[in-house]
JSON list of C-alpha atoms in Angstrom, two decimals:
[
{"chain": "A", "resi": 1, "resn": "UNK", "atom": "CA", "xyz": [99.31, 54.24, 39.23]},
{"chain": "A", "resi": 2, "resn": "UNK", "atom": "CA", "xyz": [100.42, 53.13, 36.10]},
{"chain": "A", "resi": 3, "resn": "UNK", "atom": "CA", "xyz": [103.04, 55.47, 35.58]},
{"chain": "A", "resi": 4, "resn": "UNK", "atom": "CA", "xyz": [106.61, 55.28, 37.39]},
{"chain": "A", "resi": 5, "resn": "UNK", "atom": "CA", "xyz": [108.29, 57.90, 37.13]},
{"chain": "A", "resi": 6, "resn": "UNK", "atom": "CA", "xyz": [111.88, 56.58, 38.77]},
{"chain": "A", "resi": 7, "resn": "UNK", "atom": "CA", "xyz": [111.83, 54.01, 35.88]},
{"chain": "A", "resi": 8, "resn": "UNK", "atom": "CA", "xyz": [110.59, 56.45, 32.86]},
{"chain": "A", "resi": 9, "resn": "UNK", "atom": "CA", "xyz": [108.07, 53.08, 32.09]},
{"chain": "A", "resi": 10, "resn": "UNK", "atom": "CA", "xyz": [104.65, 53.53, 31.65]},
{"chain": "A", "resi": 11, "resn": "UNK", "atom": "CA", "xyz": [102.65, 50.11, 32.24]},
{"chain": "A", "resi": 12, "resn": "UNK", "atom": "CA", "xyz": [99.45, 48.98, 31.10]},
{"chain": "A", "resi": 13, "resn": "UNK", "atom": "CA", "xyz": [97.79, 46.11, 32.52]},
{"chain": "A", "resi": 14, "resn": "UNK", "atom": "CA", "xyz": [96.71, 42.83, 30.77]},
{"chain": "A", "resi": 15, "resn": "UNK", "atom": "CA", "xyz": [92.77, 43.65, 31.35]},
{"chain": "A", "resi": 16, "resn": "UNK", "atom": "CA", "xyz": [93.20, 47.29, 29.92]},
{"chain": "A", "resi": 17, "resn": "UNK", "atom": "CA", "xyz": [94.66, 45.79, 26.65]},
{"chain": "A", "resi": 18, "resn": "UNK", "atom": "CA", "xyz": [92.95, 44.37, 23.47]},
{"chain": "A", "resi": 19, "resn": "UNK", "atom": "CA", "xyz": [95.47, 41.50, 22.66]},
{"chain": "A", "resi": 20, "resn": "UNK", "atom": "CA", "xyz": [95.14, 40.99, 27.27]},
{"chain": "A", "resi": 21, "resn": "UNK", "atom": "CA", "xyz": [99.16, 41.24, 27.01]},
{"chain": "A", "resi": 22, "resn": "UNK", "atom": "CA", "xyz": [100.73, 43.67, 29.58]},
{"chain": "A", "resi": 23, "resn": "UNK", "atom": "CA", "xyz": [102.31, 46.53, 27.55]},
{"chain": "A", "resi": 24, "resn": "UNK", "atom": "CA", "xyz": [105.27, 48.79, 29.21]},
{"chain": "A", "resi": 25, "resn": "UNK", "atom": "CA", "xyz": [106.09, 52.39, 27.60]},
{"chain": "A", "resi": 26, "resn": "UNK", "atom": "CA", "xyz": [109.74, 53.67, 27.71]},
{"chain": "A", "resi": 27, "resn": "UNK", "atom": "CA", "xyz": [108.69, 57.46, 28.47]},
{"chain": "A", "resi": 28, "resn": "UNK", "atom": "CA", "xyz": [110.49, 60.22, 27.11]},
{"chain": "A", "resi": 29, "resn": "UNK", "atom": "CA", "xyz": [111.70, 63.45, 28.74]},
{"chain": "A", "resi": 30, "resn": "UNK", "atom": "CA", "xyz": [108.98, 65.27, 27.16]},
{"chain": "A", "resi": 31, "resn": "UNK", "atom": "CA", "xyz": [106.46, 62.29, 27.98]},
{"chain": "A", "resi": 32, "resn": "UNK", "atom": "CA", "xyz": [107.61, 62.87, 31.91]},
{"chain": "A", "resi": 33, "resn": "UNK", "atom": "CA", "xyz": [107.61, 66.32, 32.33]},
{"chain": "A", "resi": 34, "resn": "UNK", "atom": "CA", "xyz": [103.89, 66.50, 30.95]},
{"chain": "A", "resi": 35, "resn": "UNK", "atom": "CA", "xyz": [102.82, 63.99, 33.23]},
{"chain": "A", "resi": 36, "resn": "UNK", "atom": "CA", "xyz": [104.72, 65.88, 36.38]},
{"chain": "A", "resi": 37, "resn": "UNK", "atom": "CA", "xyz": [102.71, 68.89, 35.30]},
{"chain": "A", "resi": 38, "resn": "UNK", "atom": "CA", "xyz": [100.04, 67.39, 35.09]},
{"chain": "A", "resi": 39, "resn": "UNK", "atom": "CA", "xyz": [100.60, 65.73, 38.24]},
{"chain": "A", "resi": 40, "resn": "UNK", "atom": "CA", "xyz": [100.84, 69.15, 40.07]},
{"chain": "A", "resi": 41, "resn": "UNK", "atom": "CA", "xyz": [97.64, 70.37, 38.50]},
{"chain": "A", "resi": 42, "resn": "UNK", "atom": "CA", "xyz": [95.43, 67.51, 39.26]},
{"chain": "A", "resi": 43, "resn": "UNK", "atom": "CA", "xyz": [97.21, 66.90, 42.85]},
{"chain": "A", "resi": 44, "resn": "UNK", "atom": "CA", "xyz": [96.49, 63.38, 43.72]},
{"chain": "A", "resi": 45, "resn": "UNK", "atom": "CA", "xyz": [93.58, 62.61, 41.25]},
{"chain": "A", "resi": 46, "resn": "UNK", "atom": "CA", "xyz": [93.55, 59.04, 40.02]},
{"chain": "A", "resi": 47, "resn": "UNK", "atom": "CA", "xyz": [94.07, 59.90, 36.32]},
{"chain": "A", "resi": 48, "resn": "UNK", "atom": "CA", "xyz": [96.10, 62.29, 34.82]},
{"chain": "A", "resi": 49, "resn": "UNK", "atom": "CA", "xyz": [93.67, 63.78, 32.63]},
{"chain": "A", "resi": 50, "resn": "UNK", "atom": "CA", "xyz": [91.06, 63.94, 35.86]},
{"chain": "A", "resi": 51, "resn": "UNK", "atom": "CA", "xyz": [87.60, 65.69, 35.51]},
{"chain": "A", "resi": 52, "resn": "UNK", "atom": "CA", "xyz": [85.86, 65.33, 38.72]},
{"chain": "A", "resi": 53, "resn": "UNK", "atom": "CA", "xyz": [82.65, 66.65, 37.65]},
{"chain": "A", "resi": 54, "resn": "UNK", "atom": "CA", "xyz": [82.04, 63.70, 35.37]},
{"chain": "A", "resi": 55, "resn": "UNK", "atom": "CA", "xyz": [81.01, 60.78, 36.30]},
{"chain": "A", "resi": 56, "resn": "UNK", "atom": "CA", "xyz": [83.67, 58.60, 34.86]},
{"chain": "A", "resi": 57, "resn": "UNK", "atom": "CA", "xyz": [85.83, 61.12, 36.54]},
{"chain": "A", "resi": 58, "resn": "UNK", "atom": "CA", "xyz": [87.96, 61.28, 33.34]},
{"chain": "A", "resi": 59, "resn": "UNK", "atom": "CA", "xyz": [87.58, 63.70, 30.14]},
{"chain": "A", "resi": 60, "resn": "UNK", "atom": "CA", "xyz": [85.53, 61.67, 27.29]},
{"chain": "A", "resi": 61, "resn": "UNK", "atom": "CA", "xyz": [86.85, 59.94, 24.21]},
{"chain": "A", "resi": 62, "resn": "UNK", "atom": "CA", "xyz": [84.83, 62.71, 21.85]},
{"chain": "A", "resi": 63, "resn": "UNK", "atom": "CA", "xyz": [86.65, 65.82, 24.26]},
{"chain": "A", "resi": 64, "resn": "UNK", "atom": "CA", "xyz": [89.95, 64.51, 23.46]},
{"chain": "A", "resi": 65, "resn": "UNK", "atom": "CA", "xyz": [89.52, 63.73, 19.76]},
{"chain": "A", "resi": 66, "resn": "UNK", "atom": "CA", "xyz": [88.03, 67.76, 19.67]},
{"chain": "A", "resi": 67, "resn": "UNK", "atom": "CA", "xyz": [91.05, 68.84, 21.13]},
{"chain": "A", "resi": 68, "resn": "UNK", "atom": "CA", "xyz": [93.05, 67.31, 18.86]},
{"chain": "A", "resi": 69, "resn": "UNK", "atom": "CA", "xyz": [91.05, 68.39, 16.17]},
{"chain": "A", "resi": 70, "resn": "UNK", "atom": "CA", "xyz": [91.32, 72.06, 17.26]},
{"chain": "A", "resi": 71, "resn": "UNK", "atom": "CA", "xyz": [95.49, 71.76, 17.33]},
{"chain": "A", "resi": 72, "resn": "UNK", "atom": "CA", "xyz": [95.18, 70.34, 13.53]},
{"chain": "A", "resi": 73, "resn": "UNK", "atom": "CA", "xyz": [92.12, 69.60, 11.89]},
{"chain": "A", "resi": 74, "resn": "UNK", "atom": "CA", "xyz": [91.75, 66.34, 9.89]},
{"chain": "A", "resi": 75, "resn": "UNK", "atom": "CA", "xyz": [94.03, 64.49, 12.85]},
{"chain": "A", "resi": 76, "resn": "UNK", "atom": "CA", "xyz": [92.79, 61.22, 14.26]},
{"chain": "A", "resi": 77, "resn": "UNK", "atom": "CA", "xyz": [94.32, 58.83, 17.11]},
{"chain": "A", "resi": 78, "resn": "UNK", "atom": "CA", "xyz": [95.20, 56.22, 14.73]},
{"chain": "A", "resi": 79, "resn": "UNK", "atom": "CA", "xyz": [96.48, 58.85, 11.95]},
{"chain": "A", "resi": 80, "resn": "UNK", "atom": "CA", "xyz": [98.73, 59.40, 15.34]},
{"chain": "A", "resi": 81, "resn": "UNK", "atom": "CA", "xyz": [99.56, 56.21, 15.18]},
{"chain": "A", "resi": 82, "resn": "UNK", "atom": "CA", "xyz": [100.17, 55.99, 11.49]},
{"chain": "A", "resi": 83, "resn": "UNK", "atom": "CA", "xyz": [102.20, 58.98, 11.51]},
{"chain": "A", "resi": 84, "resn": "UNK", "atom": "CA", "xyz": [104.60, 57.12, 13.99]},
{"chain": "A", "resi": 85, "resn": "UNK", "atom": "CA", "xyz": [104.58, 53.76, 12.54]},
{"chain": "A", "resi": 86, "resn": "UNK", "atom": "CA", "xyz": [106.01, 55.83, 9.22]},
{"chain": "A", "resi": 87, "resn": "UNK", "atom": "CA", "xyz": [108.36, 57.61, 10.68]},
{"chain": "A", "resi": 88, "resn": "UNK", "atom": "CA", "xyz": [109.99, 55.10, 12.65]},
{"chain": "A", "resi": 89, "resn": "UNK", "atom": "CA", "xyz": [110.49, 53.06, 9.67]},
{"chain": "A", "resi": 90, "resn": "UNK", "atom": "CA", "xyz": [112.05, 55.99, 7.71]},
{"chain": "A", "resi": 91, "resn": "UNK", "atom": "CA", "xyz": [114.51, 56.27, 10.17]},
{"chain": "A", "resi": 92, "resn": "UNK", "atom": "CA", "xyz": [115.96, 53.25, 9.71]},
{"chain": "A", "resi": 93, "resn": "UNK", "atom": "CA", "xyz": [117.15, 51.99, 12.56]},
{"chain": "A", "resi": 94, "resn": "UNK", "atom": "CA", "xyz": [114.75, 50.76, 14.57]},
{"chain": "A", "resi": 95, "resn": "UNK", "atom": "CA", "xyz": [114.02, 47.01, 14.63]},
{"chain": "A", "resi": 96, "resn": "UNK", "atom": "CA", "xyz": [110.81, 46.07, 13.10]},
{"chain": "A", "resi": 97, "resn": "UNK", "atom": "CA", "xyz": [109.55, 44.19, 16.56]},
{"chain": "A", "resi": 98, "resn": "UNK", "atom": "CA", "xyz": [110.14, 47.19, 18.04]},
{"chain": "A", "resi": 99, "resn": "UNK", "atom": "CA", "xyz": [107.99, 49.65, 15.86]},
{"chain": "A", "resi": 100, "resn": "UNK", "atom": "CA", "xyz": [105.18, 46.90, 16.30]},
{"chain": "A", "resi": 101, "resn": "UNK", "atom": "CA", "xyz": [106.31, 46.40, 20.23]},
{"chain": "A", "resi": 102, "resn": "UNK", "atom": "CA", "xyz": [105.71, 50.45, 20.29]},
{"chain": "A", "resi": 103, "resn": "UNK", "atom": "CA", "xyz": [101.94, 50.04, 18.84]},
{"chain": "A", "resi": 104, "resn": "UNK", "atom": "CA", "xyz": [100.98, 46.70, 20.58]},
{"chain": "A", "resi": 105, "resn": "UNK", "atom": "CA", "xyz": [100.35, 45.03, 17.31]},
{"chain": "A", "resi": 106, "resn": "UNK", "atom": "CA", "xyz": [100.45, 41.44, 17.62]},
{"chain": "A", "resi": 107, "resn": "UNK", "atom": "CA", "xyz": [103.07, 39.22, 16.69]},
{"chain": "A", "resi": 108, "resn": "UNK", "atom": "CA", "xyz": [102.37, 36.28, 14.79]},
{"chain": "A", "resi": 109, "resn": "UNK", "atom": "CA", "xyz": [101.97, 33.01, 17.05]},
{"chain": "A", "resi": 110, "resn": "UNK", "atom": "CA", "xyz": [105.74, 31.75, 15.89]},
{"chain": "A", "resi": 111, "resn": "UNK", "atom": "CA", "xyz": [107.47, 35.30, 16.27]},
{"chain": "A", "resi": 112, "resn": "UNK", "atom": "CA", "xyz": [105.37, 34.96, 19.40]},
{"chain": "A", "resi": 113, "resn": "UNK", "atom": "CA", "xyz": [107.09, 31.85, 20.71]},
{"chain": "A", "resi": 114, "resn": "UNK", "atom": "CA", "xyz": [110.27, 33.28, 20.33]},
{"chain": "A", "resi": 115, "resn": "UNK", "atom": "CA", "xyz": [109.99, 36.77, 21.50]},
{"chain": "A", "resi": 116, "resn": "UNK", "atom": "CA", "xyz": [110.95, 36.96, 25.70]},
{"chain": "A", "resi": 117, "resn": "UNK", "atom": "CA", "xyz": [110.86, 40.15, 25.76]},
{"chain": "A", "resi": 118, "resn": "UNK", "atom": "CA", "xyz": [109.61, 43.78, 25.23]},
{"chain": "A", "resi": 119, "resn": "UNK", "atom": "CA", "xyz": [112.93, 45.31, 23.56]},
{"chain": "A", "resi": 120, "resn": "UNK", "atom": "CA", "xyz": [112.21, 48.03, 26.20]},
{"chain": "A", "resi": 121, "resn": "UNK", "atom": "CA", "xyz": [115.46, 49.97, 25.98]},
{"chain": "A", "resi": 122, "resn": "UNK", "atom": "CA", "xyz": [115.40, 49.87, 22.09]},
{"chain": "A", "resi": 123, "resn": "UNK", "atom": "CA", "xyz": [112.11, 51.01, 22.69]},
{"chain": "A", "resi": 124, "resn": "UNK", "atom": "CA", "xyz": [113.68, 53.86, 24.77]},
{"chain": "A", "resi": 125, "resn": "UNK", "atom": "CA", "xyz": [115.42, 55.16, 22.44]},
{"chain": "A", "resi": 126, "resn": "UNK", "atom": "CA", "xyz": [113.20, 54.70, 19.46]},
{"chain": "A", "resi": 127, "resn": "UNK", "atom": "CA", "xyz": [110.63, 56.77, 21.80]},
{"chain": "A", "resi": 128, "resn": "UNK", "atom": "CA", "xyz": [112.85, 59.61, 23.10]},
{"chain": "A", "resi": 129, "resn": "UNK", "atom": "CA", "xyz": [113.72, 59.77, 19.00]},
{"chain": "A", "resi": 130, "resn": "UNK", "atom": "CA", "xyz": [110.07, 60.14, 18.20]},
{"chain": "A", "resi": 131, "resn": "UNK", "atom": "CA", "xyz": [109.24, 62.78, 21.11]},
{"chain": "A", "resi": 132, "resn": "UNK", "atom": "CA", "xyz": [112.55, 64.70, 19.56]},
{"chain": "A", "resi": 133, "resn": "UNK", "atom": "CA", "xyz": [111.13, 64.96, 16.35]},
{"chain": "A", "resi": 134, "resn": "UNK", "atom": "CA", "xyz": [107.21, 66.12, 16.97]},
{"chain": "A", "resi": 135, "resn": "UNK", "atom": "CA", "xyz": [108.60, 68.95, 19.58]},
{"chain": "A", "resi": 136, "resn": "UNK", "atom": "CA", "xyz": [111.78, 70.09, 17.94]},
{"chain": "A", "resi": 137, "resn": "UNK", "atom": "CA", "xyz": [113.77, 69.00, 20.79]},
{"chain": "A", "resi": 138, "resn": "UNK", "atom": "CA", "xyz": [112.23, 71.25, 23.37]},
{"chain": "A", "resi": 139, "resn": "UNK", "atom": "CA", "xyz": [111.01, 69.71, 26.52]},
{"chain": "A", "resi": 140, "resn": "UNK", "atom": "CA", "xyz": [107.43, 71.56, 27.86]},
{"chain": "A", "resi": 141, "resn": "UNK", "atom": "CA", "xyz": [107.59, 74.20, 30.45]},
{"chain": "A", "resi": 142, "resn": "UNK", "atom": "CA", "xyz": [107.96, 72.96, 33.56]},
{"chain": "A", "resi": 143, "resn": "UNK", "atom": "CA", "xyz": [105.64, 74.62, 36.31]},
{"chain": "A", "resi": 144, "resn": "UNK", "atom": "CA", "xyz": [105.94, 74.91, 40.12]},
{"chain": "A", "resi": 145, "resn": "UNK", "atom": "CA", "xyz": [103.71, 74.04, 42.72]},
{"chain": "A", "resi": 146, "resn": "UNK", "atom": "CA", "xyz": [102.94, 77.85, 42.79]},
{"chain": "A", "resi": 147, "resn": "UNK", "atom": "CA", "xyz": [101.86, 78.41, 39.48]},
{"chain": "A", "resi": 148, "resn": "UNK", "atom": "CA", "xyz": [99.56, 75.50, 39.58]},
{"chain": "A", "resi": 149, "resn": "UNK", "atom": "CA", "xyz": [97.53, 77.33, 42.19]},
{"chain": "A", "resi": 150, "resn": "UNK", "atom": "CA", "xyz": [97.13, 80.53, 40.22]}
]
């Protein structure tokens, strides 16, 4: 539910969030075509990483940080988010609100005051940039309905 896919926004709500700010995430074209594939495989689960054998119905914090640590050992969510944070800022030219806007850091209570809003579509761009660079360029395979049911 938190995912629209007309808009390319992913939103998370207030009580889901540490600082208990909504955050929106421009998705890129990568970022969407993962979550229609996923879409097709899971059907109409509530989460897109569903596991209905569990009782949380979702895969567990320690199966996800394995998974990444099969794809490249040594690699950790917030090295992730490290990894980003440095790269944006290499690029430069991308706002520094915006890098911290991307990683929900909070803004100092005076930036705070002044800040109305999200810098979304500089986010956008910043994100499609970012999704660019870790794939090459290349979007993932896109599946049919069909092959979902093999």
């Amino acid at each position: 539910d938190y995912f629209d896919m007309r808009t390319s926004i992913w939103t998370t709500p207030e009580s889901l969030m540490k600082m208990s700010r909504l955050h929106r995430v421009p998705l890129s074209h990568q970022a969407s075509a993962v979550l229609t594939n996923m879409r097709m495989l899971t059907g109409d689960a509530p989460f897109v990483f569903y596991k209905p054998k569990s009782k949380s119905r979702v895969i567990c914090e320690n199966a996800a940080c394995n998974l990444l640590k099969k794809f490249r050992s040594g690699i950790t969510a917030h090295g992730l988010r490290a990894g980003f944070r440095s790269w944006a800022r290499k690029q430069g030219k991308y706002s520094h609100d915006a890098m911290e806007f991307a990683l929900a850091h909070e803004q100092n209570s005076l930036e705070a005051a002044y800040q109305r809003e999200d810098l979304i579509e500089e986010r956008a761009i910043m994100m499609q940039d970012w999704a660019d660079y870790v794939t090459g360029g290349a979007n993932p395979p896109s599946f049919s309905p069909e092959e979902s049911q093999k």
